[in-house]
XYZ file of C-alpha atoms in Angstrom:
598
model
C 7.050 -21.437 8.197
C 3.120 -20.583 7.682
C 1.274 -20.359 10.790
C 3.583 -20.544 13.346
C 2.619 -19.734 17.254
C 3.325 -16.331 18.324
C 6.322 -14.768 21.032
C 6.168 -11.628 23.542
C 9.226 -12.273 26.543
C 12.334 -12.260 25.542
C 13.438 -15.026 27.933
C 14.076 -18.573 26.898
C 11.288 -20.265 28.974
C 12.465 -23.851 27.730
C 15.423 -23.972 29.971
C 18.196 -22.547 27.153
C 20.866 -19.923 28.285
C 19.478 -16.606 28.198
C 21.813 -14.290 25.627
C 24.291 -12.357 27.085
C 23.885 -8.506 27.366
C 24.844 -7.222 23.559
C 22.059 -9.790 22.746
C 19.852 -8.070 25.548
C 16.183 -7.011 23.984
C 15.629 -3.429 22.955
C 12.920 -1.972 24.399
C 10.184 -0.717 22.075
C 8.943 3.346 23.042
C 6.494 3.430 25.316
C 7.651 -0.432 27.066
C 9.698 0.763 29.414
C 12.579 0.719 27.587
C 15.355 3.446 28.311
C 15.751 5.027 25.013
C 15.356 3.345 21.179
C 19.298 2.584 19.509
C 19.580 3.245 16.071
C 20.480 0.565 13.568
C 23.969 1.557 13.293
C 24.263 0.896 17.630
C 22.501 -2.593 17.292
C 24.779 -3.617 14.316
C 27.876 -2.130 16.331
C 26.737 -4.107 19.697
C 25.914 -7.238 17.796
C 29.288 -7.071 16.232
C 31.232 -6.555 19.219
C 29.625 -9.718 20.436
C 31.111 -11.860 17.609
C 34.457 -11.050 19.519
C 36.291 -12.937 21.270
C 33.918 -15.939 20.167
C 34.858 -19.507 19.099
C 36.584 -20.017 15.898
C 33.384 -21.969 14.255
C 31.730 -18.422 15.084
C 34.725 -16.622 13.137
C 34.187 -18.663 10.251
C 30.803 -17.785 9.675
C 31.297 -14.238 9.335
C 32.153 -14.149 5.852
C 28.938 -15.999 5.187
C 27.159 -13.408 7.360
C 28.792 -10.779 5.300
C 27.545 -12.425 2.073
C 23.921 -12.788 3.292
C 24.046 -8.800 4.354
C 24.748 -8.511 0.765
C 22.153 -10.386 -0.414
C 19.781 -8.631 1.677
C 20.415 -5.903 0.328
C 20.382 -6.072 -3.843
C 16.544 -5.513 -5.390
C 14.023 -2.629 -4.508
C 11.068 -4.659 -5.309
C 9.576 -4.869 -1.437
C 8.118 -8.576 -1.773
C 10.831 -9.788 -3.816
C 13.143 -8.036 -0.692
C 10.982 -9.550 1.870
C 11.367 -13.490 0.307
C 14.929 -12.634 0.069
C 15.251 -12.105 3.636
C 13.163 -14.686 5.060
C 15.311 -17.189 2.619
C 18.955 -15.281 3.688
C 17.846 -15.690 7.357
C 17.293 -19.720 7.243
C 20.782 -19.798 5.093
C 22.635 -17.868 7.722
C 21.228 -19.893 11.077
C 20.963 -23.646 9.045
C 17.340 -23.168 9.849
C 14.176 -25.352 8.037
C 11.645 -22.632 8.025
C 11.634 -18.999 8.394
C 8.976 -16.003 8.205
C 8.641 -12.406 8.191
C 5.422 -10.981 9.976
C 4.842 -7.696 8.644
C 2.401 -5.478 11.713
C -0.381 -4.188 9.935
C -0.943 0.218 10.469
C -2.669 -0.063 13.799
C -0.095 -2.042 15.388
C -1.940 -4.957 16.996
C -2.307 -7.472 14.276
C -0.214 -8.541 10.976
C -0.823 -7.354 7.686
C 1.340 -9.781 5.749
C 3.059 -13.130 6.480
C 5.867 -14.256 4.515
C 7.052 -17.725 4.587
C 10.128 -19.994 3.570
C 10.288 -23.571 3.291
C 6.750 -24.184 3.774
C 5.786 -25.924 0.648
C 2.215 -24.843 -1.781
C 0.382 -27.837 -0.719
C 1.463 -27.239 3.277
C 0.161 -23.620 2.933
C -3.532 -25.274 1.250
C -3.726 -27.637 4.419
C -2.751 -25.065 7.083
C -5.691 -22.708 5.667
C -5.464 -19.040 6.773
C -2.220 -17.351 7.539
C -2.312 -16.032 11.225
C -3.107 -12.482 12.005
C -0.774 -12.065 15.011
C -3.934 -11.423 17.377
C -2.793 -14.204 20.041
C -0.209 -16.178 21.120
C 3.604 -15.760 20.608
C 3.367 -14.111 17.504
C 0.819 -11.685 19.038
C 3.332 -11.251 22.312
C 6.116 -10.119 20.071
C 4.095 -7.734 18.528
C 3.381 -5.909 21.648
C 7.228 -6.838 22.993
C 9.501 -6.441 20.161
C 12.615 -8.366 21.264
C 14.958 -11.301 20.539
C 13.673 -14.211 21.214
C 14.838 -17.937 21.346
C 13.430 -20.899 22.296
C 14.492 -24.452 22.347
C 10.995 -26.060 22.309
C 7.718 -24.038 21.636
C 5.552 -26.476 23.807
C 7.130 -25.394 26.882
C 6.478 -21.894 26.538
C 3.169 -20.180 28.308
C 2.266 -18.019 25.596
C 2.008 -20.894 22.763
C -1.105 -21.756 21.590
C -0.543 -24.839 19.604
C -0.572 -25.035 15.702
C -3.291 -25.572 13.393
C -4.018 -28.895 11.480
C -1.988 -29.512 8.427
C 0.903 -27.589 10.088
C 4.434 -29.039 9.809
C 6.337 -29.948 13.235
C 8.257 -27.147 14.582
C 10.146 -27.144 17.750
C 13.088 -24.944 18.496
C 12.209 -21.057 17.800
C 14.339 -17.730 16.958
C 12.396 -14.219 16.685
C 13.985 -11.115 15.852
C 12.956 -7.720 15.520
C 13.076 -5.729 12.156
C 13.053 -1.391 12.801
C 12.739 0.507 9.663
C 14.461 3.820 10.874
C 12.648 4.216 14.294
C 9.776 2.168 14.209
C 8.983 -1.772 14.134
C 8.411 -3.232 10.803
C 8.077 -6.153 12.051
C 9.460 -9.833 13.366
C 11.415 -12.126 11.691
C 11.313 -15.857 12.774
C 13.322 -19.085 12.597
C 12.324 -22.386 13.697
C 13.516 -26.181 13.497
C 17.434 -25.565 12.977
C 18.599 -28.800 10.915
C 20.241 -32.193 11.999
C 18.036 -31.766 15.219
C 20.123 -29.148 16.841
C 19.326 -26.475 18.776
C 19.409 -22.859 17.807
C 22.392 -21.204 19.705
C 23.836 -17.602 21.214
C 26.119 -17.063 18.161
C 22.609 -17.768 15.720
C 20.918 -15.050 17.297
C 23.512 -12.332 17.303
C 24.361 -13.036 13.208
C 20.516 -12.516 12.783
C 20.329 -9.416 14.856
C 22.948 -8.451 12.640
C 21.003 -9.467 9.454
C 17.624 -8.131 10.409
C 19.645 -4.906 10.833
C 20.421 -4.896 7.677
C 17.296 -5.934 6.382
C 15.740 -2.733 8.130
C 18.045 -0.340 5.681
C 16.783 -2.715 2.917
C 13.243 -2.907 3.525
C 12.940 1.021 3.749
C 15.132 1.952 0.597
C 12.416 -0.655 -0.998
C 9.375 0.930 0.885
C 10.715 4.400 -0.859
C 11.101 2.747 -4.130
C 7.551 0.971 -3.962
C 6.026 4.113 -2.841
C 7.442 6.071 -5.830
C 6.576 4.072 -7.952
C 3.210 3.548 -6.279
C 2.638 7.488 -6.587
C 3.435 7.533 -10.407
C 1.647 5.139 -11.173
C -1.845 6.913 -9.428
C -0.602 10.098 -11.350
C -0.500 8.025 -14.375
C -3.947 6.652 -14.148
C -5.321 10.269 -12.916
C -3.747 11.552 -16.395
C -5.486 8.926 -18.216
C -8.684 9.399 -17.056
C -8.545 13.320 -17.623
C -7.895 12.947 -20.893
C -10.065 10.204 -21.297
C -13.288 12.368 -20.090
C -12.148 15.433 -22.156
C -12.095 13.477 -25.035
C -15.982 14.204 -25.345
C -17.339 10.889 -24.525
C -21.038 10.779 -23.131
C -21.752 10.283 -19.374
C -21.810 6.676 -18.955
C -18.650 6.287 -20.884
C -16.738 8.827 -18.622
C -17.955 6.990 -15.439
C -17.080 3.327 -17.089
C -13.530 5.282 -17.226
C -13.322 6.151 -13.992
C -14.514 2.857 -12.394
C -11.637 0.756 -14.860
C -8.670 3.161 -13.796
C -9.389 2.863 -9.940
C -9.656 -0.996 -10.901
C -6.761 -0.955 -12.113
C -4.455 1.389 -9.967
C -5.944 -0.159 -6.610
C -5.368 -3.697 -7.579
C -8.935 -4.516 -6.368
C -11.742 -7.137 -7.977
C -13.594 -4.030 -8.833
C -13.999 -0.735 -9.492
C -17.387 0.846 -9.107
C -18.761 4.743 -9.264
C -22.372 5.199 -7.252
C -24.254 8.146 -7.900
C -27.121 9.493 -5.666
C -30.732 8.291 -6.534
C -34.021 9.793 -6.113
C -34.546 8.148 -2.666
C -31.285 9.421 -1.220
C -29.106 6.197 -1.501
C -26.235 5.566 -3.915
C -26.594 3.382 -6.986
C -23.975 1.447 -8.532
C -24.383 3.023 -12.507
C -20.861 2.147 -13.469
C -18.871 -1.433 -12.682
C -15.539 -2.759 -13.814
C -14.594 -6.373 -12.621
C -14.688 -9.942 -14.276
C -18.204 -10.741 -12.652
C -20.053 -7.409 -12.834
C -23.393 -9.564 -13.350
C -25.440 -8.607 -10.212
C -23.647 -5.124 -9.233
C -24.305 -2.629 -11.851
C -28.142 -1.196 -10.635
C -27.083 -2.205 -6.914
C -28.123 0.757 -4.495
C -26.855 1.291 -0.887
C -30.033 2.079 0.513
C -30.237 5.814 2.238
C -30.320 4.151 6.173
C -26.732 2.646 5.549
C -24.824 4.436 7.747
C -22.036 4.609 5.056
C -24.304 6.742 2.469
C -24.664 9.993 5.030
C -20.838 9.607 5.237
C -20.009 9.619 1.791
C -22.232 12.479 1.277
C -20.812 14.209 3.899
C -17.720 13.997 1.232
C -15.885 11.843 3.945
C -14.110 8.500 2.862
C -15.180 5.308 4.130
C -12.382 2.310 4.813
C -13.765 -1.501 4.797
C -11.448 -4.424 6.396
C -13.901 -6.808 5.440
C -17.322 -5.784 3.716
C -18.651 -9.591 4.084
C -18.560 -9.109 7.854
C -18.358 -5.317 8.231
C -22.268 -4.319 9.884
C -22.172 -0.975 8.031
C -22.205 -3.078 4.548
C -25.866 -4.243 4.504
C -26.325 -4.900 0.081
C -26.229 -7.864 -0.903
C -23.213 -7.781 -2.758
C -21.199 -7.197 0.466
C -20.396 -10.755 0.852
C -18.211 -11.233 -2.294
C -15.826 -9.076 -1.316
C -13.027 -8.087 1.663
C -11.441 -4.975 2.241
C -12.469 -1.884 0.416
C -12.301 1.592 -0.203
C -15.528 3.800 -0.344
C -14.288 7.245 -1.700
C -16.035 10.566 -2.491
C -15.894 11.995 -5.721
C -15.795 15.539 -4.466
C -14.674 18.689 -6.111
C -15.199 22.267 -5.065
C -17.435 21.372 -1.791
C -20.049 19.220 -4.118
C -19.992 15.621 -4.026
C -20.869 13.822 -7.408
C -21.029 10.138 -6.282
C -18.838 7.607 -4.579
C -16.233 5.634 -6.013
C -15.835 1.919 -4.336
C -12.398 -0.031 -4.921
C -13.520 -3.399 -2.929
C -10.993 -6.386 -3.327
C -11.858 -10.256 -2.559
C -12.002 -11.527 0.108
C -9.257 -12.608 2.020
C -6.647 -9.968 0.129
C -5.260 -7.713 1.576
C -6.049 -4.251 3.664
C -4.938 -1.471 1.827
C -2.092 0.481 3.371
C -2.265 4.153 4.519
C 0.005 4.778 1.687
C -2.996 3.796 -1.179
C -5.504 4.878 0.921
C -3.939 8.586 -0.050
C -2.978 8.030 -3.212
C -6.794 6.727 -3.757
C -8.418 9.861 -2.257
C -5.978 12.065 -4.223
C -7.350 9.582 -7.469
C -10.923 10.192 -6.443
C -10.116 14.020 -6.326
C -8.869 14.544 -9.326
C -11.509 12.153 -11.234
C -14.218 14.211 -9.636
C -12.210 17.888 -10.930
C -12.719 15.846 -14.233
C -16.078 15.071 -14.161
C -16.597 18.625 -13.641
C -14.466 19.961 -16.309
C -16.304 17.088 -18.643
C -19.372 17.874 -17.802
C -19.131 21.667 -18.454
C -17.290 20.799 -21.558
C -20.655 18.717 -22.708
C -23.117 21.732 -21.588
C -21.028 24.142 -23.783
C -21.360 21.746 -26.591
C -24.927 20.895 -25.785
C -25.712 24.614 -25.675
C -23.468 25.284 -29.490
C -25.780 22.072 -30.806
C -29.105 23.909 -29.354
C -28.080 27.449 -30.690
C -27.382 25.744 -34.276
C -31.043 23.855 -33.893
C -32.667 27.089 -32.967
C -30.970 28.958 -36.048
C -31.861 26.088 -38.355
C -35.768 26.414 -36.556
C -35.487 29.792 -37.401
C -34.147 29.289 -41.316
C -36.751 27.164 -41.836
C -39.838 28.722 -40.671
C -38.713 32.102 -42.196
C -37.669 31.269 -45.419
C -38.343 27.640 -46.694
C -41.839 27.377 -45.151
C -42.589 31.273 -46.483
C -41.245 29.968 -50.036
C -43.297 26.890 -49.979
C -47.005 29.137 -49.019
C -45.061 31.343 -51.996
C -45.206 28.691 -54.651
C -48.397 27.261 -53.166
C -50.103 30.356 -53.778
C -48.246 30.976 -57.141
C -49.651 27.348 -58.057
C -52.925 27.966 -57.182
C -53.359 30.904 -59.153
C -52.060 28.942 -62.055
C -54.514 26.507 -61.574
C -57.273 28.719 -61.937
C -55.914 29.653 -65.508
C -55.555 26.381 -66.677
C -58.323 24.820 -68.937
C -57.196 21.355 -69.618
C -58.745 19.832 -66.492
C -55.489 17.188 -66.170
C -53.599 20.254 -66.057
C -55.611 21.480 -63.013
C -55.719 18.392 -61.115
C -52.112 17.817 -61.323
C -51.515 21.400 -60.122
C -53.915 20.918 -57.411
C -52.293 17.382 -55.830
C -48.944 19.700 -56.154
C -49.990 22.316 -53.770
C -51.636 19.533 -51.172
C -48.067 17.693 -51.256
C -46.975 21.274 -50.361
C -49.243 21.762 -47.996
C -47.784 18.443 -46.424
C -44.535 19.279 -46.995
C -44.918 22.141 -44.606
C -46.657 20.331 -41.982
C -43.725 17.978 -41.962
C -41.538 21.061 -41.330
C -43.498 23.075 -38.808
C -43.252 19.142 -37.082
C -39.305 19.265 -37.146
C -39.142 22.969 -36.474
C -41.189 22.375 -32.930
C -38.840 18.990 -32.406
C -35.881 21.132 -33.037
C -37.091 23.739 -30.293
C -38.259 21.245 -27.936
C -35.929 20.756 -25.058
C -34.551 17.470 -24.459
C -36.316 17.243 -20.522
C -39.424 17.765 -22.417
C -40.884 14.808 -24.614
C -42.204 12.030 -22.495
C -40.144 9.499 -20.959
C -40.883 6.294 -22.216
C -38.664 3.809 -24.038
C -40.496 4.203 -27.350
C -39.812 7.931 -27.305
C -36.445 7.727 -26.219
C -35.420 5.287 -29.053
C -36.855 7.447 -31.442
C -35.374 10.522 -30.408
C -32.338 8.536 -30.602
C -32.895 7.642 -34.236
C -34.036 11.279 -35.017
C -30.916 12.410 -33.720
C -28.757 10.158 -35.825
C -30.270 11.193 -39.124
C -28.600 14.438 -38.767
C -25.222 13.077 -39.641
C -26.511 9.697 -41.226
C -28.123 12.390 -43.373
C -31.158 10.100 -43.779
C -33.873 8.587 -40.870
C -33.825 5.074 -39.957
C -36.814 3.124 -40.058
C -37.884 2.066 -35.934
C -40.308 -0.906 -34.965
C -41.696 -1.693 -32.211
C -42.635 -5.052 -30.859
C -45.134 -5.711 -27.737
C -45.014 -3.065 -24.990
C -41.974 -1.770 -24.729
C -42.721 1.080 -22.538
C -44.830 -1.258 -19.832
C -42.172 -4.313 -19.877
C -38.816 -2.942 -20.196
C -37.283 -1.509 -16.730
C -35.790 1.642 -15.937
C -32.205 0.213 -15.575
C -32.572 -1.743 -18.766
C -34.385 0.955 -20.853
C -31.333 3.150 -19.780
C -28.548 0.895 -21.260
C -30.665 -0.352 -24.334
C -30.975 3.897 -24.710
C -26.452 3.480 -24.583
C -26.362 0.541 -26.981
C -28.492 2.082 -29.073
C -26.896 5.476 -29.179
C -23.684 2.957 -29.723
C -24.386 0.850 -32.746
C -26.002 4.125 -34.228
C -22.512 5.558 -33.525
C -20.705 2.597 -35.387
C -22.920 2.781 -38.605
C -22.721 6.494 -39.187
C -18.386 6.303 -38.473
C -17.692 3.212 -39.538
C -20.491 1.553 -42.085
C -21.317 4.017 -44.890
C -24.423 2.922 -44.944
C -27.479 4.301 -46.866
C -30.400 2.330 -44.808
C -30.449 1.327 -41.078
C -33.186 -1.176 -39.456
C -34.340 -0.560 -35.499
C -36.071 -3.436 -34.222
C -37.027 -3.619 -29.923
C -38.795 -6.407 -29.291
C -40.649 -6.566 -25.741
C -41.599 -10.037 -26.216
C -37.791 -12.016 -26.592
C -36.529 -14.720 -24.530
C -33.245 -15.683 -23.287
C -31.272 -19.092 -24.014
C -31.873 -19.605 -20.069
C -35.674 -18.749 -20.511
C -36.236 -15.195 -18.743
C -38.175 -12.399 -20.651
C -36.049 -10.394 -22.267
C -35.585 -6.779 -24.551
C -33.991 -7.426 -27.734
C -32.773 -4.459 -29.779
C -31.395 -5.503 -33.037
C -29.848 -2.349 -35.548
C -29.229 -3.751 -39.467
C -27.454 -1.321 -41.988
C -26.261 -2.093 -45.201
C -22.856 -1.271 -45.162
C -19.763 -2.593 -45.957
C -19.469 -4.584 -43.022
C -16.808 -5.341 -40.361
C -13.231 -5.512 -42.022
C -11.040 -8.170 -40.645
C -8.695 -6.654 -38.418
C -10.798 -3.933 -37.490
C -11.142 -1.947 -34.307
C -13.556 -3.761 -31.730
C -13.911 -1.789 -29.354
C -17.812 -0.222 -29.889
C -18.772 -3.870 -29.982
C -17.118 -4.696 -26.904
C -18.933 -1.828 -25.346
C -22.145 -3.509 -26.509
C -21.210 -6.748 -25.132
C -19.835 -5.125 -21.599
C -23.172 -3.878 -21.106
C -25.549 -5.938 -21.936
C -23.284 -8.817 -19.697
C -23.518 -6.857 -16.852
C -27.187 -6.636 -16.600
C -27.226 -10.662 -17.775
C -27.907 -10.643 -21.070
C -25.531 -10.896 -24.359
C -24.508 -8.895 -27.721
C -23.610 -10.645 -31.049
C -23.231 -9.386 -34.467
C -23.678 -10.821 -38.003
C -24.168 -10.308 -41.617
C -26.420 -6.712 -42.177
C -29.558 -5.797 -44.859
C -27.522 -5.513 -47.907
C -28.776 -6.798 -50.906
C -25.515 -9.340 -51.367
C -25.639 -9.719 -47.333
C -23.306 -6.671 -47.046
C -23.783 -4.437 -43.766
C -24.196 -5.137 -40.035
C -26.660 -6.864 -37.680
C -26.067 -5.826 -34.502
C -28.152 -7.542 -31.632
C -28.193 -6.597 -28.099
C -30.887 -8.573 -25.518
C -30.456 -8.061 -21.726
C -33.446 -9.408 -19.508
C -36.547 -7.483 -18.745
């Protein structure tokens, strides 16, 4: 049964017999009922019912006792849920059957599970309902037994939607988890024609009582294992962002673990920009082209929220007013947490999932904010854990600074001077000259060092900002470990043309494939090309950075991920990564080359 209409009075309005008192409804709290019975009370009643009954009835109770069975083997909630719904249409000889599962506020459903209906039914019917209106809606608000022996007759039906298979007779029950409504489970269209009778209704009381005690041992099995598996993933990324990745990295971590442990299209981590909005710097999901560089402009009224360090929850961001980028329409229900730790809010992380999923429970919504919690206490903890080495790398540049201008540059003037007066003793003029284009390479030589010594003491917040200098600071400070310099050209005007958001992640990819030649390529000369003036296969203007060593090359079989990093990157700004044979004499080495549109 997909969208079937939707009960509220437990009366037969077609003209049946109404049940006799064990079947009687049981009043929800709060609907005027005189107190709530227990599970054990309605199977007792419904039992006692079965008494004195025909001998047909009698019969079927060993096949009731074999679907209470059934209901009750598996923990998996959905997998206990289909069981049900399937048990249920066994037990009353029904065609269809359903479980509406009410959503956390109580007016609406939050799942609809069906039986019978077939996949191409379900494609033609559309949308599953929502339990808003009509007699699903009713029983909602009136949790009781139901039955009906034609749907059209009743007041509160509201007709099916096109596509929808015939249904006539109806049968709703009731399912309580401990004290409180999980929700209704229906029957309709009882083969051979017939009608849907006293003795059907009290064996599925009996059932859905059982299915209760089911449904909760699963709920505290899904929610265990729910909980682990967010303690997991809070694990992983703590010892992911210890491991000393950069910045960017630790973010990418944070936004593919919430991904993953929400079940959502995407994971995304917004940090604060200079205007006061939040921009999307970090994106996990299959299409990421379009979201990475997004920003929530300051007048959402979400951003002052999330600032605030209070959690923001989305039924539907393609219709929600609050969501106002333009992104907001490819998705559904989402999660917009703070990542806040010790009364300072770093930045937002977003779990949205596509449209039509879904709401998340109450249940993940806790397990999420405990997520985004601990991710932000790891941020932290990274973060200081960079500044201490940051500050141990400075401290070593400032001794070095130090070494150098006292003693090599004071031993250079030395030997200058102790060449110069050598000169002046010499009297074969070749003798002279050569001495003399000696000390002037000195003199050179020092220049070059009082040049490094003033890079080495200049702070990194202090050279300009442009793309050029960045990607040669870069490249100055790989040749520290590469223990020579790479070579750096520049084509058309890379600081006018490229963009901030691109310059940033050409900056990553750079710092990457740098990275991968000094671990990986034992190379003894590396290539930088940027070129200002590319083009993409599709025709846009494009950055292409291109890094050449010669190496030995990629062995076959070898670890991938750098190069996937390149290619994540540059795809979610638009653009592509590829690699290829390097600068090596033979062909030997690397070509790495990264392009993502201007």
């Amino acid at each position: 049964m997909a969208a079937t209409e939707e009960p509220s009075d437990p009366r037969d309005r077609s003209g049946a017999p109404e049940p006799p008192a064990s079947a009687a409804p049981t009043g929800a709290p709060g609907r005027g009922a005189p107190r709530r019975m227990d599970p054990l009370e309605i199977a007792t009643e419904a039992t006692r019912s079965l008494q004195g009954m025909s001998t047909e009835l009698s019969a079927r109770v060993p096949q009731l006792l074999e679907a209470m069975r059934s209901v009750g083997t598996g923990l998996e909630l959905h997998s206990v849920l289909d069981r049900i719904a399937a048990t249920a249409a066994d037990l009353a000889d029904a065609e269809y059957a359903a479980i509406g599962v009410i959503d956390s506020t109580g007016e609406g459903l939050a799942d609809f599970i069906t039986y019978g209906v077939t996949k191409e039914q379900h494609e033609r019917i559309g949308a599953l309902p929502d339990g808003h209106h009509g007699l699903l809606g009713a029983l909602i608000h009136q949790p009781a037994p139901v039955m009906l022996q034609d749907l059209a007759n009743d007041p509160r039906s509201s007709g099916f939607p096109p596509g929808h298979p015939p249904m006539r007779n109806f049968l709703g029950v009731p399912i309580r988890v401990e004290d409180e409504i999980f929700g209704n489970l229906y029957l309709t269209e009882k083969r051979g024609g017939r009608e849907f009778s006293i003795a059907d209704l009290h064996m599925v009381k009996i059932l859905a009582t059982e299915a209760g005690i089911a449904i909760g041992n699963a709920r505290v099995y899904d929610q265990g294992r729910q909980r682990m598996r967010w303690i997991d993933g809070s694990v992983a990324v703590t010892t992911a962002l210890l491991a000393g990745n950069d910045a960017e990295d630790a973010l990418a971590v944070v936004a593919e673990q919430a991904r993953r442990l929400a079940d959502s299209a995407a994971g995304i981590v917004l940090l604060p920009d200079d205007e006061g909005g939040l921009e999307m710097v970090a994106v996990s999901a299959d299409e990421p082209a379009g979201l990475l560089g997004t920003v929530i402009p300051p007048h959402s009224p979400v951003v002052s929220q999330l600032l605030a360090g209070e959690p923001v929850f989305i039924d539907d961001s393609a219709t929600d007013p609050r969501m106002i980028t333009e992104v907001a329409p490819r998705f559904g229900p989402s999660m917009l947490l703070p990542l806040k730790s010790g009364g300072r809010v770093l930045g937002t992380l977003a779990t949205p999932r596509a449209r039509g999923e879904r709401k998340f429970t109450d249940a993940e919504r806790t397990l999420a904010g405990q997520f985004a919690a601990q991710a932000a206490l790891a941020l932290v903890m990274a973060e200081a854990q960079r500044d201490r080495e940051r500050l141990a790398v400075f401290e070593d540049r400032d001794r070095i600074a130090r070494d150098l201008h006292d003693l090599v540059i004071q031993r250079l003037f030395a030997t200058g001077l102790m060449l110069e007066g050598a000169a002046r003793k010499a009297v074969v003029p070749e003798v002279r000259e050569r001495i003399g284009q000696a000390v002037d390479e000195l003199d050179v030589t020092i220049q070059e060092i009082r040049t490094a010594i003033f890079a080495l003491q200049q702070g990194p917040g202090e050279a300009p900002a442009g793309l050029r200098t960045r990607v040669l600071r870069e490249i100055g400070t790989a040749a520290v470990p590469l223990g020579f310099q790479p070579s750096a050209n520049f084509v058309g005007p890379v600081d006018a043309k490229v963009g901030e958001l691109t310059g940033k992640n050409l900056i990553a990819a750079l710092r990457e494939a740098l990275s991968n030649a000094f671990r990986h390529a034992r190379a003894t000369r590396i290539e930088v090309v940027v070129d200002a003036t590319a083009t993409l296969p599709d025709g846009r203007d494009a950055v292409r950075l291109t890094v050449a060593d010669d190496g030995v090359g990629i062995p076959e079989g070898g670890r991938r991920s750098g190069l996937r990093n390149l290619a994540k990157r540059a795809e979610s700004l638009g653009g592509s990564s590829a690699y290829g044979p390097g600068i090596g004499e033979d062909g030997s080495g690397t070509r790495v080359v990264w392009e993502a549109p201007l």
